[in-house]
């Protein structure tokens, strides 16, 4: 009997928690932010989807894959009270110099909801944080971001006695893969192999393992993947392997 009662109480608490989470939360108006020079600022809209007032705190963090550097950005307002079902424009300001001018730099924009203090001491409060990539794009870079994914150079290599994919990014832009996977098509029918792939920085080369044991020649195979564009949409890219 005690077990049944505890189970019902736990289910009731979980349903209450999920209902509260469903009616609350913050959202941003995009899945990434592109700060294009020579502009000195850009903006993002944060929305409070809940009915209660909240505090919203925002800041910029470095990307773990990049070099350690001071954060040359400021956000205004960094802390703001946001009413229920209201929205706020966050201005992101670039403070001078310090970033490379020949390639993109990447950071993270973090926006966190700070709930009001609950009246019920037994209630559970959850702080919701949104993180999206912030790309700083210098002026006068060669080519375009839209062509960066198409310019990736793929080839087959051997790693640990197994066939792997080497991918190089000769462009000045970051390339992000949707789902973090690419498909290697052998050209011999329907044989398809997947490989894990993370965002590739400008000028970077990475070797990724292929799931399975493909027997393929470079001239017959292609690589297919979805690249995430500036607007958060997906561009389907097909590339031939180089020798």
PDB file of N, CA and C in Angstrom, residues 16-26 48-52 85:
ATOM      1  N   UNK A  16       2.930  17.503 -12.509  1.00  0.00           N
ATOM      2  CA  UNK A  16       2.914  18.928 -12.170  1.00  0.00           C
ATOM      3  C   UNK A  16       4.148  19.623 -12.703  1.00  0.00           C
ATOM      4  N   UNK A  17       5.304  18.963 -12.563  1.00  0.00           N
ATOM      5  CA  UNK A  17       6.559  19.532 -13.052  1.00  0.00           C
ATOM      6  C   UNK A  17       6.527  19.700 -14.559  1.00  0.00           C
ATOM      7  N   UNK A  18       6.079  18.654 -15.273  1.00  0.00           N
ATOM      8  CA  UNK A  18       6.035  18.735 -16.733  1.00  0.00           C
ATOM      9  C   UNK A  18       5.043  19.784 -17.200  1.00  0.00           C
ATOM     10  N   UNK A  19       3.928  19.925 -16.496  1.00  0.00           N
ATOM     11  CA  UNK A  19       2.946  20.941 -16.867  1.00  0.00           C
ATOM     12  C   UNK A  19       3.529  22.328 -16.693  1.00  0.00           C
ATOM     13  N   UNK A  20       4.298  22.521 -15.599  1.00  0.00           N
ATOM     14  CA  UNK A  20       4.920  23.820 -15.354  1.00  0.00           C
ATOM     15  C   UNK A  20       5.947  24.124 -16.423  1.00  0.00           C
ATOM     16  N   UNK A  21       6.746  23.105 -16.803  1.00  0.00           N
ATOM     17  CA  UNK A  21       7.771  23.319 -17.812  1.00  0.00           C
ATOM     18  C   UNK A  21       7.154  23.607 -19.174  1.00  0.00           C
ATOM     19  N   UNK A  22       5.997  22.961 -19.450  1.00  0.00           N
ATOM     20  CA  UNK A  22       5.369  23.153 -20.751  1.00  0.00           C
ATOM     21  C   UNK A  22       4.832  24.560 -20.913  1.00  0.00           C
ATOM     22  N   UNK A  23       4.455  25.202 -19.782  1.00  0.00           N
ATOM     23  CA  UNK A  23       3.850  26.531 -19.865  1.00  0.00           C
ATOM     24  C   UNK A  23       4.879  27.630 -19.659  1.00  0.00           C
ATOM     25  N   UNK A  24       6.128  27.267 -19.491  1.00  0.00           N
ATOM     26  CA  UNK A  24       7.155  28.269 -19.229  1.00  0.00           C
ATOM     27  C   UNK A  24       8.310  28.070 -20.188  1.00  0.00           C
ATOM     28  N   UNK A  25       9.339  28.884 -19.968  1.00  0.00           N
ATOM     29  CA  UNK A  25      10.539  28.724 -20.772  1.00  0.00           C
ATOM     30  C   UNK A  25      10.794  29.918 -21.651  1.00  0.00           C
ATOM     31  N   UNK A  26      12.059  30.053 -22.060  1.00  0.00           N
ATOM     32  CA  UNK A  26      12.461  31.140 -22.942  1.00  0.00           C
ATOM     33  C   UNK A  26      12.875  30.562 -24.289  1.00  0.00           C
ATOM     34  N   UNK A  48       9.709  35.290 -23.521  1.00  0.00           N
ATOM     35  CA  UNK A  48       9.242  34.578 -22.337  1.00  0.00           C
ATOM     36  C   UNK A  48       7.911  33.931 -22.692  1.00  0.00           C
ATOM     37  N   UNK A  49       7.905  32.625 -22.845  1.00  0.00           N
ATOM     38  CA  UNK A  49       6.695  31.916 -23.234  1.00  0.00           C
ATOM     39  C   UNK A  49       5.793  31.586 -22.057  1.00  0.00           C
ATOM     40  N   UNK A  50       6.272  31.861 -20.853  1.00  0.00           N
ATOM     41  CA  UNK A  50       5.463  31.605 -19.683  1.00  0.00           C
ATOM     42  C   UNK A  50       4.567  32.780 -19.341  1.00  0.00           C
ATOM     43  N   UNK A  51       3.714  32.590 -18.361  1.00  0.00           N
ATOM     44  CA  UNK A  51       2.790  33.645 -17.941  1.00  0.00           C
ATOM     45  C   UNK A  51       3.333  34.464 -16.777  1.00  0.00           C
ATOM     46  N   UNK A  52       4.398  33.999 -16.144  1.00  0.00           N
ATOM     47  CA  UNK A  52       4.964  34.696 -14.989  1.00  0.00           C
ATOM     48  C   UNK A  52       6.174  35.536 -15.387  1.00  0.00           C
ATOM     49  N   UNK A  85       4.830  36.304 -21.438  1.00  0.00           N
ATOM     50  CA  UNK A  85       4.472  36.417 -22.858  1.00  0.00           C
ATOM     51  C   UNK A  85       5.016  37.694 -23.505  1.00  0.00           C
TER      52      UNK A  85
END
